[in-house]
Amino acid sequence: MQTIFDIINTPLICVFLIAVIGYLIGGIKIKGIEIGTAGVLLVALVFGHFQFEVPDFVNDLGIALFVTSVGFIAGPKFFRNFVKNAKSYVLLGLLIIASGAAVCAAVVLISGGKISPPLAAGLLTGALTSTPGLAAAKEAAGELGSQAATGYGIAYPFGVIGVVLFVQLIPKILKVNMDEERKRFEATNAVKEKKYKGKLFAFDPFGLMPLAAAITLGVLLGKITIPLPGGAHFALGTSGGPLITGLIFGHFGHAGKIDITVKPEVLKTTREFGLVLFLIAAGIKGGQSFVSVLMEQGVMLFVYGAIMTLIPMLTGYIFARHVLKLNLFNSLGSICGGMTSTPALGTLIGVTGTDDVASAYAATYPVALVFIVLASQFIIVLM
């Protein structure tokens, strides 16, 4: 006879039940602050703790839908924004990862050997929510790779929630008029609307064919690996590849006489749905060992992970605003990219009311991705 657990623990019911409860919790406001879609992550962590499972496909589909949709939306304005601020984004991505790596190294030294380099590197990759970074750390650690995975699992939840709350709190702390800030931001990023040459042929009325094509090409692009020092490899993966192809499709809008645009309302739906699927899969995976590992390893590991999230984030924001002189929206967008935080980008889009913040995210994200892969290896090899 099936129990309630058995009935609920089917992928279809589990995914949508978590979404329902997560949205209910995420919509609760306390002094104007809400965790929004990240509420889905919290519920997924609880489900994961009780050993519910969903296929890996849910994670991959969620990421692909989210970042490709973001790419389509940001594409028309991305390249202009990138050319204008390219050096700033590279410097910012480097600074965020470097400051996190410095904290990580300090934790190893302060612990007096109690926290091993593989465990610390895992904390760093979890604090910056970087799965490629974790893969590089596990490879460099060899037989001690499980320690890196442990650190990642402990630091990951705050790595997500911390950035999500940060992009909401900063505008409130600064008492920013978001409507006025949005108008200035959009005026700065305004581009002339392109004219299609003659009548374009569309394969479907919603643009699902170009969306599917961009995801397909993006996944293939993400599988291309580039060798890095120390024997590791870099790849854009399911996050970076579809994001790049989405930006390209969104920028050009047509391929010859073929319409490759997607309806705005479709993109907003797939963007949100993809984000929810990603959070559900990530939360369930992280929740399966979070409590047990925390009890075994101690609460201080969670604190160290939180510090590895907070210091790079604060350092990056101060540098972006006061040294690089980026506007608020580009600063927060680049922080999301530098922290490789896909959930925070979803929250930031909701906070700012414009998808154009994805341009700064997309410009900083690949830079941070490369540096976190390198940093996680260097910490293990050099320490």
CSV table of C-alpha atoms in Angstrom, one decimal:
chain,number,residue,atom,x,y,z
A,1,MET,CA,0.0,0.0,0.0
A,2,GLN,CA,1.4,3.4,-1.0
A,3,THR,CA,2.0,6.0,1.6
A,4,ILE,CA,1.6,9.8,1.2
A,5,PHE,CA,5.4,9.9,0.8
A,6,ASP,CA,5.3,7.5,-2.0
A,7,ILE,CA,2.5,9.4,-3.8
A,8,ILE,CA,4.2,12.8,-3.4
A,9,ASN,CA,7.7,11.4,-4.3
A,10,THR,CA,7.0,11.3,-8.0
A,11,PRO,CA,8.8,13.9,-10.1
A,12,LEU,CA,5.6,15.5,-11.6
A,13,ILE,CA,3.8,16.0,-8.2
A,14,CYS,CA,7.0,16.9,-6.4
A,15,VAL,CA,8.0,19.7,-8.8
A,16,PHE,CA,4.7,21.4,-8.8
A,17,LEU,CA,3.9,21.0,-5.1
A,18,ILE,CA,7.3,22.6,-4.2
A,19,ALA,CA,6.4,25.4,-6.6
A,20,VAL,CA,3.0,26.0,-5.0
A,21,ILE,CA,4.4,26.1,-1.5
A,22,GLY,CA,7.5,28.1,-2.5
A,23,TYR,CA,5.5,30.8,-4.2
A,24,LEU,CA,3.2,31.1,-1.1
A,25,ILE,CA,6.2,31.5,1.2
A,26,GLY,CA,8.1,33.7,-1.3
A,27,GLY,CA,5.2,36.2,-1.6
A,28,ILE,CA,5.2,37.0,2.2
A,29,LYS,CA,6.6,40.5,2.7
A,30,ILE,CA,8.3,41.6,5.9
A,31,LYS,CA,9.0,45.3,6.0
A,32,GLY,CA,8.8,45.4,2.2
A,33,ILE,CA,11.3,42.6,1.7
A,34,GLU,CA,10.3,39.3,0.2
A,35,ILE,CA,12.4,36.4,-1.0
A,36,GLY,CA,10.2,35.9,-4.0
A,37,THR,CA,11.1,32.9,-6.3
A,38,ALA,CA,13.9,32.0,-3.9
A,39,GLY,CA,11.1,30.7,-1.6
A,40,VAL,CA,11.0,27.8,-4.0
A,41,LEU,CA,14.6,27.0,-3.1
A,42,LEU,CA,13.9,27.0,0.6
A,43,VAL,CA,11.0,24.6,0.2
A,44,ALA,CA,13.1,22.4,-2.1
A,45,LEU,CA,15.8,22.2,0.6
A,46,VAL,CA,13.3,20.9,3.0
A,47,PHE,CA,12.0,18.3,0.5
A,48,GLY,CA,15.6,17.3,-0.2
A,49,HIS,CA,16.2,16.8,3.5
A,50,PHE,CA,13.4,14.3,3.6
A,51,GLN,CA,15.0,12.5,0.6
A,52,PHE,CA,12.6,13.5,-2.1
A,53,GLU,CA,14.2,13.4,-5.6
A,54,VAL,CA,13.7,14.8,-9.1
A,55,PRO,CA,15.7,13.8,-12.2
A,56,ASP,CA,18.8,15.7,-13.2
A,57,PHE,CA,16.9,16.7,-16.4
A,58,VAL,CA,14.8,19.1,-14.3
A,59,ASN,CA,17.9,21.1,-13.4
A,60,ASP,CA,19.3,21.2,-17.0
A,61,LEU,CA,15.9,22.1,-18.5
A,62,GLY,CA,15.4,24.8,-16.0
A,63,ILE,CA,18.8,26.5,-16.5
A,64,ALA,CA,18.5,26.2,-20.3
A,65,LEU,CA,15.0,27.8,-20.4
A,66,PHE,CA,15.9,30.6,-18.0
A,67,VAL,CA,19.2,31.7,-19.4
A,68,THR,CA,18.1,31.4,-23.1
A,69,SER,CA,15.0,33.5,-22.4
A,70,VAL,CA,17.2,36.1,-20.6
A,71,GLY,CA,19.5,36.1,-23.6
A,72,PHE,CA,16.7,36.7,-26.1
A,73,ILE,CA,15.3,39.6,-23.9
A,74,ALA,CA,18.7,41.2,-23.3
A,75,GLY,CA,20.2,40.6,-26.7
A,76,PRO,CA,19.1,43.8,-28.5
A,77,LYS,CA,21.0,45.9,-26.0
A,78,PHE,CA,23.7,43.6,-24.7
A,79,PHE,CA,26.5,44.2,-27.2
A,80,ARG,CA,26.3,48.0,-27.0
A,81,ASN,CA,26.4,47.8,-23.2
A,82,PHE,CA,29.3,45.3,-23.2
A,83,VAL,CA,31.5,47.3,-25.6
A,84,LYS,CA,30.9,50.4,-23.5
A,85,ASN,CA,31.8,48.7,-20.2
A,86,ALA,CA,33.9,45.7,-21.2
A,87,LYS,CA,37.0,46.5,-19.1
A,88,SER,CA,34.8,47.3,-16.1
A,89,TYR,CA,33.1,43.9,-16.2
A,90,VAL,CA,36.4,42.0,-16.6
A,91,LEU,CA,37.9,43.9,-13.6
A,92,LEU,CA,34.8,43.4,-11.5
A,93,GLY,CA,34.6,39.7,-12.2
A,94,LEU,CA,38.3,39.3,-11.3
A,95,LEU,CA,37.9,41.3,-8.1
A,96,ILE,CA,34.9,39.4,-6.9
A,97,ILE,CA,36.6,36.0,-7.3
A,98,ALA,CA,39.9,37.2,-6.0
A,99,SER,CA,38.4,38.6,-2.8
A,100,GLY,CA,36.5,35.4,-2.3
A,101,ALA,CA,39.7,33.3,-2.8
A,102,ALA,CA,41.5,35.6,-0.4
A,103,VAL,CA,38.9,34.9,2.3
A,104,CYS,CA,39.1,31.2,1.5
A,105,ALA,CA,42.9,31.1,1.9
A,106,ALA,CA,42.6,33.1,5.2
A,107,VAL,CA,40.1,30.5,6.5
A,108,VAL,CA,42.5,27.7,5.9
A,109,LEU,CA,45.3,29.5,7.6
A,110,ILE,CA,43.2,30.7,10.6
A,111,SER,CA,41.9,27.2,11.2
A,112,GLY,CA,45.3,25.8,11.8
A,113,GLY,CA,44.8,22.8,9.6
A,114,LYS,CA,41.3,21.9,10.9
A,115,ILE,CA,39.8,23.0,7.6
A,116,SER,CA,41.6,21.4,4.7
A,117,PRO,CA,42.2,23.2,1.3
A,118,PRO,CA,39.7,20.9,-0.5
A,119,LEU,CA,37.0,21.6,2.1
A,120,ALA,CA,37.7,25.3,2.0
A,121,ALA,CA,37.6,25.3,-1.8
A,122,GLY,CA,34.3,23.6,-1.7
A,123,LEU,CA,33.0,26.3,0.6
A,124,LEU,CA,34.1,28.9,-1.8
A,125,THR,CA,32.4,27.3,-4.8
A,126,GLY,CA,29.2,26.9,-2.8
A,127,ALA,CA,29.4,30.5,-1.6
A,128,LEU,CA,29.7,31.6,-5.3
A,129,THR,CA,27.1,29.0,-6.4
A,130,SER,CA,29.6,27.7,-9.1
A,131,THR,CA,29.1,24.0,-10.1
A,132,PRO,CA,32.0,24.2,-12.6
A,133,GLY,CA,34.2,25.5,-9.8
A,134,LEU,CA,33.2,22.6,-7.6
A,135,ALA,CA,34.0,20.2,-10.5
A,136,ALA,CA,37.5,21.7,-10.8
A,137,ALA,CA,38.0,21.6,-7.0
A,138,LYS,CA,37.1,17.9,-6.9
A,139,GLU,CA,39.4,17.1,-9.8
A,140,ALA,CA,42.3,18.9,-8.1
A,141,ALA,CA,41.6,17.3,-4.8
A,142,GLY,CA,41.7,13.8,-6.1
A,143,GLU,CA,40.9,11.3,-3.4
A,144,LEU,CA,39.8,14.2,-1.1
A,145,GLY,CA,37.2,15.4,-3.6
A,146,SER,CA,34.3,14.4,-1.3
A,147,GLN,CA,35.5,17.1,1.1
A,148,ALA,CA,35.0,19.7,-1.6
A,149,ALA,CA,31.5,18.4,-2.3
A,150,THR,CA,30.8,18.7,1.5
A,151,GLY,CA,31.9,22.3,1.6
A,152,TYR,CA,29.8,23.2,-1.5
A,153,GLY,CA,26.7,21.7,0.1
A,154,ILE,CA,27.1,23.7,3.3
A,155,ALA,CA,27.8,27.1,1.7
A,156,TYR,CA,25.4,26.8,-1.3
A,157,PRO,CA,22.1,27.7,0.3
A,158,PHE,CA,23.3,31.0,1.8
A,159,GLY,CA,25.2,31.6,-1.5
A,160,VAL,CA,21.8,31.7,-3.2
A,161,ILE,CA,19.7,33.4,-0.5
A,162,GLY,CA,22.4,36.0,0.3
A,163,VAL,CA,22.7,37.5,-3.2
A,164,VAL,CA,18.9,37.3,-3.6
A,165,LEU,CA,18.4,39.4,-0.5
A,166,PHE,CA,21.3,41.7,-1.3
A,167,VAL,CA,19.8,42.9,-4.6
A,168,GLN,CA,16.6,43.7,-2.8
A,169,LEU,CA,18.1,45.4,0.2
A,170,ILE,CA,20.5,47.7,-1.5
A,171,PRO,CA,17.9,49.8,-3.3
A,172,LYS,CA,15.9,50.0,-0.1
A,173,ILE,CA,18.8,51.0,2.1
A,174,LEU,CA,19.8,53.7,-0.4
A,175,LYS,CA,16.1,54.7,-0.7
A,176,VAL,CA,16.2,54.6,-4.5
A,177,ASN,CA,13.2,55.7,-6.5
A,178,MET,CA,13.1,52.7,-8.7
A,179,ASP,CA,10.8,54.3,-11.3
A,180,GLU,CA,13.2,57.2,-11.9
A,181,GLU,CA,16.3,55.0,-11.8
A,182,ARG,CA,14.7,52.7,-14.4
A,183,LYS,CA,13.9,55.6,-16.7
A,184,ARG,CA,17.5,56.8,-16.5
A,185,PHE,CA,18.8,53.3,-17.0
A,186,GLU,CA,16.6,52.6,-20.0
A,187,ALA,CA,17.4,56.0,-21.6
A,188,THR,CA,21.1,55.3,-21.3
A,189,ASN,CA,20.7,51.8,-22.8
A,190,ALA,CA,18.2,52.9,-25.5
A,191,VAL,CA,18.8,51.5,-29.0
A,192,LYS,CA,17.2,52.2,-32.3
A,193,GLU,CA,14.7,49.5,-33.2
A,194,LYS,CA,15.9,47.5,-36.1
A,195,LYS,CA,13.9,47.3,-39.3
A,196,TYR,CA,13.5,43.4,-40.8
A,197,LYS,CA,14.2,43.5,-44.4
A,198,GLY,CA,10.9,42.7,-46.2
A,199,LYS,CA,8.5,40.1,-44.9
A,200,LEU,CA,10.0,37.5,-42.6
A,201,PHE,CA,8.8,33.9,-42.4
A,202,ALA,CA,7.9,32.6,-39.0
A,203,PHE,CA,7.6,28.8,-38.3
A,204,ASP,CA,5.2,29.3,-35.5
A,205,PRO,CA,3.2,32.2,-34.0
A,206,PHE,CA,4.9,32.1,-30.6
A,207,GLY,CA,8.6,31.8,-31.5
A,208,LEU,CA,9.0,28.4,-29.9
A,209,MET,CA,11.1,27.1,-32.8
A,210,PRO,CA,13.8,29.8,-32.5
A,211,LEU,CA,13.8,29.3,-28.7
A,212,ALA,CA,14.3,25.5,-29.2
A,213,ALA,CA,17.0,26.2,-31.8
A,214,ALA,CA,18.9,28.6,-29.5
A,215,ILE,CA,18.8,26.1,-26.6
A,216,THR,CA,20.0,23.3,-28.9
A,217,LEU,CA,22.9,25.3,-30.3
A,218,GLY,CA,23.6,26.7,-26.8
A,219,VAL,CA,23.9,23.3,-25.2
A,220,LEU,CA,26.3,22.2,-27.9
A,221,LEU,CA,28.3,25.4,-27.5
A,222,GLY,CA,28.4,24.7,-23.7
A,223,LYS,CA,30.0,21.3,-24.3
A,224,ILE,CA,33.1,22.7,-26.0
A,225,THR,CA,36.0,22.4,-23.5
A,226,ILE,CA,39.1,24.6,-23.3
A,227,PRO,CA,42.2,23.3,-21.5
A,228,LEU,CA,43.3,25.4,-18.5
A,229,PRO,CA,46.6,25.3,-16.4
A,230,GLY,CA,46.8,22.4,-13.9
A,231,GLY,CA,45.0,19.9,-16.2
A,232,ALA,CA,41.5,21.3,-15.7
A,233,HIS,CA,39.1,22.3,-18.5
A,234,PHE,CA,36.8,25.2,-18.9
A,235,ALA,CA,33.4,25.0,-20.6
A,236,LEU,CA,30.5,27.4,-20.7
A,237,GLY,CA,28.2,24.5,-19.7
A,238,THR,CA,24.4,24.6,-19.7
A,239,SER,CA,24.4,28.1,-18.1
A,240,GLY,CA,26.8,29.9,-20.4
A,241,GLY,CA,26.2,28.3,-23.7
A,242,PRO,CA,22.4,28.9,-24.1
A,243,LEU,CA,22.9,32.4,-22.6
A,244,ILE,CA,25.3,33.3,-25.4
A,245,THR,CA,23.2,31.8,-28.2
A,246,GLY,CA,20.1,33.5,-26.7
A,247,LEU,CA,21.9,36.9,-26.8
A,248,ILE,CA,22.9,36.3,-30.4
A,249,PHE,CA,19.4,35.3,-31.5
A,250,GLY,CA,18.0,38.3,-29.6
A,251,HIS,CA,20.5,40.7,-31.1
A,252,PHE,CA,19.9,39.8,-34.8
A,253,GLY,CA,16.2,38.9,-34.7
A,254,HIS,CA,16.3,37.2,-38.0
A,255,ALA,CA,18.4,34.8,-40.1
A,256,GLY,CA,18.0,35.9,-43.7
A,257,LYS,CA,14.3,35.9,-44.3
A,258,ILE,CA,13.5,33.7,-41.3
A,259,ASP,CA,12.1,35.3,-38.1
A,260,ILE,CA,14.0,34.1,-35.1
A,261,THR,CA,12.3,36.3,-32.5
A,262,VAL,CA,10.2,35.0,-29.6
A,263,LYS,CA,7.0,36.7,-28.3
A,264,PRO,CA,7.8,38.8,-25.2
A,265,GLU,CA,5.1,37.1,-23.2
A,266,VAL,CA,6.5,33.7,-24.1
A,267,LEU,CA,9.9,34.7,-23.0
A,268,LYS,CA,8.7,36.0,-19.6
A,269,THR,CA,6.9,32.8,-19.0
A,270,THR,CA,9.8,30.5,-20.0
A,271,ARG,CA,12.2,32.7,-18.0
A,272,GLU,CA,10.2,32.3,-14.8
A,273,PHE,CA,9.3,28.6,-15.3
A,274,GLY,CA,13.0,27.8,-16.0
A,275,LEU,CA,14.1,29.6,-12.9
A,276,VAL,CA,11.6,27.7,-10.8
A,277,LEU,CA,12.7,24.3,-12.2
A,278,PHE,CA,16.4,25.2,-11.6
A,279,LEU,CA,15.7,26.2,-8.0
A,280,ILE,CA,13.7,23.1,-7.3
A,281,ALA,CA,16.4,20.7,-8.6
A,282,ALA,CA,19.3,22.6,-6.9
A,283,GLY,CA,17.4,22.8,-3.6
A,284,ILE,CA,16.5,19.2,-3.5
A,285,LYS,CA,20.1,18.1,-4.2
A,286,GLY,CA,21.5,20.5,-1.6
A,287,GLY,CA,19.0,19.6,1.0
A,288,GLN,CA,19.7,15.9,1.0
A,289,SER,CA,22.9,16.2,3.0
A,290,PHE,CA,22.8,19.8,4.3
A,291,VAL,CA,21.6,19.1,7.9
A,292,SER,CA,23.7,16.0,8.5
A,293,VAL,CA,26.9,17.5,7.1
A,294,LEU,CA,26.3,20.7,9.2
A,295,MET,CA,25.9,18.6,12.4
A,296,GLU,CA,29.0,16.6,11.6
A,297,GLN,CA,31.2,19.5,10.5
A,298,GLY,CA,30.0,22.3,12.8
A,299,VAL,CA,28.1,25.5,12.3
A,300,MET,CA,31.3,27.5,11.8
A,301,LEU,CA,31.7,26.0,8.4
A,302,PHE,CA,28.3,27.6,7.5
A,303,VAL,CA,29.6,30.9,8.9
A,304,TYR,CA,32.8,30.7,6.9
A,305,GLY,CA,30.7,30.0,3.8
A,306,ALA,CA,28.5,33.0,4.5
A,307,ILE,CA,31.6,35.2,4.9
A,308,MET,CA,32.8,34.0,1.5
A,309,THR,CA,29.5,35.1,0.0
A,310,LEU,CA,29.3,38.5,1.8
A,311,ILE,CA,32.8,39.9,1.4
A,312,PRO,CA,33.1,39.4,-2.4
A,313,MET,CA,29.6,40.7,-2.9
A,314,LEU,CA,30.2,43.9,-0.8
A,315,THR,CA,33.7,44.4,-2.3
A,316,GLY,CA,32.4,44.1,-5.8
A,317,TYR,CA,29.5,46.5,-5.2
A,318,ILE,CA,31.6,49.2,-3.7
A,319,PHE,CA,34.2,48.9,-6.5
A,320,ALA,CA,31.4,49.0,-9.2
A,321,ARG,CA,29.7,52.0,-7.8
A,322,HIS,CA,32.6,54.1,-6.5
A,323,VAL,CA,35.5,53.2,-8.6
A,324,LEU,CA,34.0,52.1,-11.9
A,325,LYS,CA,31.1,54.5,-11.6
A,326,LEU,CA,28.6,52.0,-12.9
A,327,ASN,CA,24.9,52.9,-12.4
A,328,LEU,CA,22.9,51.0,-9.8
A,329,PHE,CA,21.2,48.6,-12.2
A,330,ASN,CA,24.5,47.7,-14.0
A,331,SER,CA,26.3,47.4,-10.6
A,332,LEU,CA,23.7,44.9,-9.3
A,333,GLY,CA,23.5,43.0,-12.5
A,334,SER,CA,27.2,42.6,-12.7
A,335,ILE,CA,27.3,41.5,-9.0
A,336,CYS,CA,24.8,38.7,-9.9
A,337,GLY,CA,27.1,37.7,-12.8
A,338,GLY,CA,30.3,37.9,-10.7
A,339,MET,CA,28.7,35.8,-8.0
A,340,THR,CA,27.5,33.4,-10.8
A,341,SER,CA,24.0,33.6,-9.2
A,342,THR,CA,21.2,32.8,-11.7
A,343,PRO,CA,18.5,33.0,-9.0
A,344,ALA,CA,19.6,36.5,-8.0
A,345,LEU,CA,19.3,37.6,-11.6
A,346,GLY,CA,15.7,36.5,-11.6
A,347,THR,CA,15.1,38.5,-8.5
A,348,LEU,CA,16.9,41.5,-9.8
A,349,ILE,CA,14.8,41.6,-12.9
A,350,GLY,CA,11.7,41.7,-10.7
A,351,VAL,CA,13.1,44.3,-8.4
A,352,THR,CA,14.2,46.7,-11.2
A,353,GLY,CA,11.3,46.0,-13.5
A,354,THR,CA,13.5,45.6,-16.6
A,355,ASP,CA,15.2,42.7,-18.2
A,356,ASP,CA,18.0,44.9,-19.4
A,357,VAL,CA,20.0,44.3,-16.2
A,358,ALA,CA,20.7,40.9,-17.7
A,359,SER,CA,23.3,42.6,-20.0
A,360,ALA,CA,25.6,43.3,-17.1
A,361,TYR,CA,25.1,39.8,-15.7
A,362,ALA,CA,25.9,38.2,-19.1
A,363,ALA,CA,29.0,40.3,-19.5
A,364,THR,CA,30.5,39.5,-16.0
A,365,TYR,CA,29.4,35.9,-15.7
A,366,PRO,CA,31.9,34.2,-18.2
A,367,VAL,CA,34.8,36.1,-16.6
A,368,ALA,CA,33.8,35.0,-13.1
A,369,LEU,CA,33.2,31.5,-14.3
A,370,VAL,CA,36.8,31.2,-15.6
A,371,PHE,CA,38.4,32.7,-12.5
A,372,ILE,CA,36.4,30.6,-10.0
A,373,VAL,CA,37.5,27.4,-11.8
A,374,LEU,CA,41.1,28.6,-11.6
A,375,ALA,CA,40.9,29.9,-8.0
A,376,SER,CA,39.4,26.6,-6.6
A,377,GLN,CA,42.3,24.7,-8.1
A,378,PHE,CA,45.0,27.1,-7.0
A,379,ILE,CA,43.8,27.0,-3.4
A,380,ILE,CA,44.1,23.2,-3.3
A,381,VAL,CA,47.4,23.0,-5.1
A,382,LEU,CA,49.2,25.9,-3.5
A,383,MET,CA,48.0,25.4,0.1
